[in-house]
Short mmCIF file of C-alpha atoms in Angstrom, two decimals:
data_model
loop_
_atom_site.label_atom_id
_atom_site.label_comp_id
_atom_site.label_asym_id
_atom_site.label_seq_id
_atom_site.Cartn_x
_atom_site.Cartn_y
_atom_site.Cartn_z
CA MET V 149 94.26 120.24 90.98
CA SER V 150 97.39 121.82 89.31
CA ILE V 151 99.36 120.32 86.60
CA GLY V 152 102.25 119.48 88.97
CA GLU V 153 100.03 117.50 91.26
CA LYS V 154 98.65 115.68 88.36
CA ARG V 155 102.25 114.78 87.14
CA THR V 156 103.03 113.70 90.67
CA LEU V 157 100.03 111.37 90.85
CA ASN V 158 100.56 109.98 87.32
CA ALA V 159 104.23 109.25 88.26
CA TYR V 160 103.33 107.40 91.54
CA TYR V 161 100.59 105.30 89.82
CA LYS V 162 102.87 104.30 86.85
CA ARG V 163 105.80 103.65 89.25
CA ARG V 164 103.59 101.25 91.24
CA PHE V 165 102.01 99.81 88.09
CA TYR V 166 105.51 99.10 86.54
CA ARG V 167 106.76 97.78 89.94
CA GLY V 168 109.40 100.57 90.44
CA ARG V 169 110.81 100.67 86.95
CA THR V 170 111.83 104.22 85.96
CA ALA V 171 110.63 106.25 82.96
CA PHE V 172 114.04 105.70 81.25
CA ALA V 173 113.86 101.89 81.88
CA ARG V 174 110.26 101.92 80.49
CA ALA V 175 111.26 103.92 77.39
CA ALA V 176 114.10 101.62 76.67
CA ASP V 177 111.81 98.60 76.92
CA PHE V 178 109.25 100.33 74.67
CA ILE V 179 111.95 101.00 71.97
CA ALA V 180 113.55 97.56 72.27
CA LEU V 181 110.18 95.75 71.97
CA ARG V 182 109.17 97.82 68.89
CA VAL V 183 112.46 97.11 67.18
CA ILE V 184 112.09 93.52 67.91
CA LEU V 185 108.47 93.53 66.49
CA LEU V 186 109.52 95.56 63.45
CA ILE V 187 112.31 93.06 62.59
CA ALA V 188 110.08 90.15 63.13
CA CYS V 189 107.23 91.65 60.89
CA TYR V 190 109.49 92.64 58.15
CA LEU V 191 111.17 89.13 58.13
CA TRP V 192 107.82 87.56 57.97
CA PHE V 193 106.19 89.77 55.21
CA SER V 194 109.56 89.68 53.10
CA PHE V 195 109.38 85.82 52.91
CA ASN V 196 105.57 85.98 52.13
CA VAL V 197 105.38 89.08 49.86
CA GLU V 198 107.47 89.42 46.79
CA SER V 199 107.53 93.25 46.76
CA ILE V 200 109.87 94.81 49.29
CA ILE V 201 107.84 98.03 49.29
CA ALA V 202 104.58 96.07 49.95
CA ALA V 203 106.48 94.15 52.82
CA ALA V 204 107.59 97.47 54.23
CA VAL V 205 104.15 98.82 54.12
CA LEU V 206 102.53 95.90 55.58
CA THR V 207 105.28 95.73 58.37
CA ALA V 208 104.49 99.46 59.19
CA ALA V 209 100.75 98.79 59.34
CA ALA V 210 101.12 95.62 61.49
CA VAL V 211 103.59 97.30 64.07
CA GLY V 212 101.18 100.26 64.20
CA ALA V 213 98.13 98.08 64.87
CA ILE V 214 99.82 95.99 67.40
CA SER V 215 101.33 99.02 69.22
CA VAL V 216 97.94 100.76 69.41
CA PHE V 217 96.19 97.54 70.68
CA ALA V 218 99.00 97.12 73.30
CA GLU V 219 98.57 100.78 74.38
CA LEU V 220 94.72 100.25 74.69
CA VAL V 221 95.23 97.11 76.82
CA LYS V 222 97.83 98.92 78.90
CA SER V 223 95.59 101.81 79.57
CA VAL V 224 92.72 99.63 80.63
CA ARG V 225 95.04 97.66 82.91
CA LEU V 226 96.35 100.94 84.34
CA GLU V 227 92.80 102.25 85.13
CA LYS V 228 92.06 99.11 86.83
CA PHE V 229 95.20 99.17 88.81
CA ILE V 230 94.54 102.80 89.91
CA LEU V 231 91.10 101.72 91.26
CA ARG V 232 92.76 98.84 93.17
CA GLU V 233 95.49 101.15 94.54
CA ASN V 234 93.15 103.75 95.58
CA ALA V 235 91.22 101.05 97.49
CA ARG V 236 94.31 99.68 99.15
CA LEU V 237 95.39 103.12 100.30
CA SER V 238 91.98 103.89 101.52
CA LYS V 239 92.02 100.73 103.65
CA LYS V 240 95.56 101.92 104.82
CA LEU V 241 94.34 105.43 105.78
CA PHE V 242 91.48 103.88 107.55
CA SER V 243 93.48 101.57 109.64
CA GLU V 244 95.69 104.42 110.59
CA SER V 245 92.64 106.62 111.55
CA LEU V 246 91.39 103.83 113.72
CA VAL V 247 94.30 104.17 116.05
CA LEU V 248 94.36 107.88 115.96
CA MET V 249 90.65 108.52 116.38
CA PRO V 250 89.22 109.31 119.90
CA ARG V 251 88.13 106.36 121.96
CA SER V 252 84.50 107.23 121.79
CA GLU V 253 84.52 107.21 117.83
CA PHE V 254 86.26 103.96 117.75
CA LEU V 255 83.37 102.36 120.18
CA GLY V 256 80.87 103.94 117.93
CA ILE V 257 82.21 101.99 114.96
CA VAL V 258 82.22 98.79 117.25
CA ARG V 259 78.46 99.42 118.19
CA GLU V 260 77.59 99.90 114.60
CA TYR V 261 79.24 96.51 113.72
CA ILE V 262 77.34 94.84 116.57
CA LYS V 263 74.06 96.27 115.39
CA ARG V 264 74.71 94.97 111.87
CA HIS V 265 75.62 91.60 113.09
CA GLY V 266 73.40 91.18 116.03
CA LYS V 267 72.81 87.41 115.61
CA GLU V 268 76.40 86.74 116.03
CA PHE V 269 76.42 88.40 119.36
CA ALA V 270 73.38 86.54 120.91
CA GLY V 271 73.70 84.87 124.15
CA GLU V 272 76.34 85.28 126.94
CA SER V 273 79.24 86.99 125.18
CA LEU V 274 81.88 89.56 126.01
CA VAL V 275 83.06 92.41 123.67
CA TYR V 276 86.71 93.40 124.30
CA THR V 277 88.31 96.20 122.34
CA ALA V 278 92.04 96.81 121.75
CA GLN V 279 92.64 100.09 119.96
CA THR V 280 96.40 99.74 119.33
CA LEU V 281 98.88 100.31 116.60
CA SER V 282 100.73 96.87 117.04
CA PRO V 283 98.95 93.67 116.18
CA VAL V 284 97.04 92.02 119.05
CA ASP V 285 99.55 89.78 120.81
CA GLU V 286 99.03 86.98 123.35
CA GLU V 287 99.08 89.20 126.48
CA THR V 288 95.88 90.93 125.08
CA VAL V 289 94.19 87.71 124.32
CA LEU V 290 94.95 86.41 127.83
CA CYS V 291 93.52 89.46 129.49
CA ALA V 292 90.34 89.20 127.30
CA CYS V 293 89.82 85.52 128.09
CA ARG V 294 90.38 85.85 131.75
CA ALA V 295 87.78 88.69 131.77
CA ALA V 296 85.28 86.50 129.80
CA ASN V 297 85.82 83.62 132.23
CA ARG V 298 85.23 86.02 135.25
CA ARG V 299 81.82 87.11 133.85
CA GLY V 300 80.95 83.57 132.92
CA CYS V 301 80.73 84.20 129.25
CA LYS V 302 80.72 81.48 126.60
CA SER V 303 81.87 83.54 123.67
CA LEU V 304 84.39 86.42 123.46
CA PHE V 305 84.74 89.01 120.57
CA ILE V 306 87.80 90.98 120.44
CA PHE V 307 87.63 94.17 118.31
CA SER V 308 91.02 95.36 117.23
CA SER V 309 92.21 98.38 115.25
CA ALA V 310 95.14 96.40 113.79
CA SER V 311 95.59 92.76 112.82
CA VAL V 312 95.88 89.76 114.87
CA SER V 313 99.31 87.87 115.29
CA GLN V 314 99.39 84.16 114.78
CA PRO V 315 100.53 83.40 118.42
CA ALA V 316 97.56 85.28 119.65
CA ARG V 317 95.30 83.09 117.50
CA ASP V 318 96.94 80.00 118.81
CA ILE V 319 96.45 81.09 122.33
CA ALA V 320 92.79 81.77 121.72
CA ALA V 321 92.37 78.22 120.36
CA ARG V 322 93.74 76.63 123.48
CA TYR V 323 90.95 77.92 125.69
CA ASP V 324 88.27 75.28 126.44
CA GLY V 325 84.74 76.19 126.61
CA LEU V 326 85.26 79.68 125.37
CA SER V 327 84.66 80.70 121.75
CA VAL V 328 87.08 83.49 120.59
CA ALA V 329 86.45 85.53 117.57
CA PHE V 330 88.53 88.28 116.17
CA ILE V 331 87.13 91.35 114.37
CA SER V 332 90.12 93.31 112.92
CA GLY V 333 90.19 96.82 111.40
CA ASP V 334 89.54 95.37 107.92
CA MET V 335 86.27 94.02 109.03
CA LEU V 336 85.25 97.34 110.65
CA ALA V 337 85.69 99.11 107.40
CA SER V 338 82.19 98.23 106.54
CA CYS V 339 80.70 100.09 109.34
CA ALA V 340 82.57 103.40 108.87
CA LYS V 341 83.13 106.09 106.37
CA MET V 342 86.11 105.13 104.20
CA PRO V 343 88.65 107.86 103.14
CA ASP V 344 87.62 109.13 99.66
CA ASP V 345 89.59 109.57 96.63
CA ASN V 346 90.60 113.15 97.41
CA ALA V 347 92.08 111.96 100.80
CA VAL V 348 93.94 109.36 98.85
CA ARG V 349 95.38 111.85 96.49
CA GLN V 350 96.33 114.21 99.26
CA TYR V 351 98.17 111.31 100.99
CA ILE V 352 100.15 110.44 97.84
CA LEU V 353 101.14 114.09 97.23
CA LYS V 354 102.15 114.35 100.86
CA GLN V 355 104.33 111.45 100.64
CA ALA V 356 105.89 112.66 97.34
CA GLU V 357 106.65 116.09 99.05
CA GLN V 358 108.25 114.19 102.01
CA LYS V 359 110.48 112.22 99.79
CA LYS V 360 111.47 115.30 97.81
CA GLN V 361 112.44 117.06 101.14
CA ILE V 362 114.57 114.03 102.15
CA LYS V 363 116.40 114.24 98.71
CA LYS V 364 117.02 117.91 99.20
CA GLN V 365 118.28 117.35 102.76
CA SER V 366 120.68 114.63 101.58
CA VAL V 367 122.16 116.83 98.73
CA SER V 368 122.43 119.71 101.13
CA THR V 369 124.26 117.44 103.72
CA ALA V 370 126.69 116.30 101.09
CA ILE V 371 127.62 119.69 99.95
CA GLY V 372 126.82 121.65 103.16
CA ARG V 373 128.79 123.85 105.34
CA GLY V 374 132.15 122.49 106.78
CA ARG V 375 132.47 120.01 103.93
CA CYS V 376 134.87 122.06 101.78
CA ALA V 377 137.99 121.49 103.77
CA ARG V 378 137.25 117.66 104.11
CA TYR V 379 136.75 117.38 100.34
CA LEU V 380 140.10 119.15 99.71
CA LEU V 381 141.95 116.91 102.28
CA VAL V 382 140.61 113.82 100.52
CA ALA V 383 141.52 115.24 97.02
CA ALA V 384 145.17 115.99 98.26
CA ALA V 385 145.45 112.43 99.71
CA LEU V 386 144.12 110.86 96.41
CA PHE V 387 146.44 113.03 94.34
CA ALA V 388 149.44 112.04 96.49
CA LEU V 389 148.52 108.33 96.39
CA SER V 390 148.29 108.57 92.48
CA PHE V 391 152.14 108.67 92.35
CA PHE V 392 152.44 105.28 94.22
CA VAL V 393 149.79 103.25 92.42
CA SER V 394 149.30 101.72 88.88
CA TYR V 395 146.06 103.35 88.26
CA THR V 396 147.20 106.94 88.30
CA LEU V 397 144.42 108.31 86.03
CA TYR V 398 141.65 107.11 88.17
CA TYR V 399 142.97 108.48 91.39
CA ARG V 400 143.46 111.93 89.82
CA MET V 401 140.06 111.84 88.38
CA LEU V 402 138.73 111.15 91.86
CA ALA V 403 140.78 113.84 93.24
CA GLY V 404 139.30 116.23 90.68
CA ALA V 405 135.79 115.13 91.46
CA CYS V 406 136.58 115.85 95.26
CA VAL V 407 137.76 119.40 94.30
CA SER V 408 134.53 119.93 92.40
CA LEU V 409 132.57 118.87 95.46
CA ALA V 410 134.63 121.13 97.59
CA ALA V 411 133.81 124.05 95.13
CA LEU V 412 130.13 123.29 95.39
CA SER V 413 130.35 123.11 99.21
CA PHE V 414 132.04 126.49 99.26
CA TYR V 415 129.52 128.06 97.01
CA ALA V 416 126.71 126.57 99.20
CA ALA V 417 128.27 128.04 102.26
CA HIS V 418 128.86 131.48 100.79
CA SER V 419 125.96 131.90 98.56
CA PRO V 420 123.19 134.61 99.44
CA SER V 421 120.69 132.00 100.26
CA ALA V 422 122.95 130.46 102.86
CA ALA V 423 123.60 133.80 104.54
CA PRO V 424 121.67 134.49 107.83
CA LYS V 425 118.68 136.73 107.40
CA ASP V 426 118.06 139.64 109.84
CA ALA V 427 114.87 139.26 111.86
#
């Protein structure tokens, strides 16, 4: 794994761990908390120690010890979070693979589940499968229950690759004389090979690359071809309006920004990389 890929993975885990806070926000919080801690410790030691030098030394030692302990706790929490996040993404990838895998492979997982839980399927029961992307709805439950009634079954097991909607569960509970059980994709995970950590890492890297491409496309659209004349037109309109409004400076600053965007658009349209290449 390259250094760039490791940085991408670490950035993803930290962003999820800190609930979307950027590196700048985390650095600002780090500095602010250390400053508050430093002031609090110094005030405490200055009131309890006569020597100012001793108070400063004790303050530095206390802040350093607390910071090291906090970083150790944070690293342990981050490692545990990475394990939980990998498990969550592994389940997500498995749920997606249930929908995309061939029908025969999906039925193989169902058979393996029935083999491991044979006692639950004893008696007159019907197994109904729904390999769909959307959650199991009322219509699917109605079709399965009607099929079970036609065969005279007393119990019905609906295997689904997705979750089960609440209206579908409500419909199943209304059927008299028929026991309906739902086995969703999460329950089937124990009978199949889950995506490993390498598959999870590749998924994270792929998502990061897609986001990067979207950002590049948005920037290229803003300063793409044909935008130069529009920016100049807006700049001229803002400059003309600046003579009739009170906030003259702001309008002219915006006009200057539009001229800068027009220059970038002109450069992007006439740069060597934008020129068409001969086949």
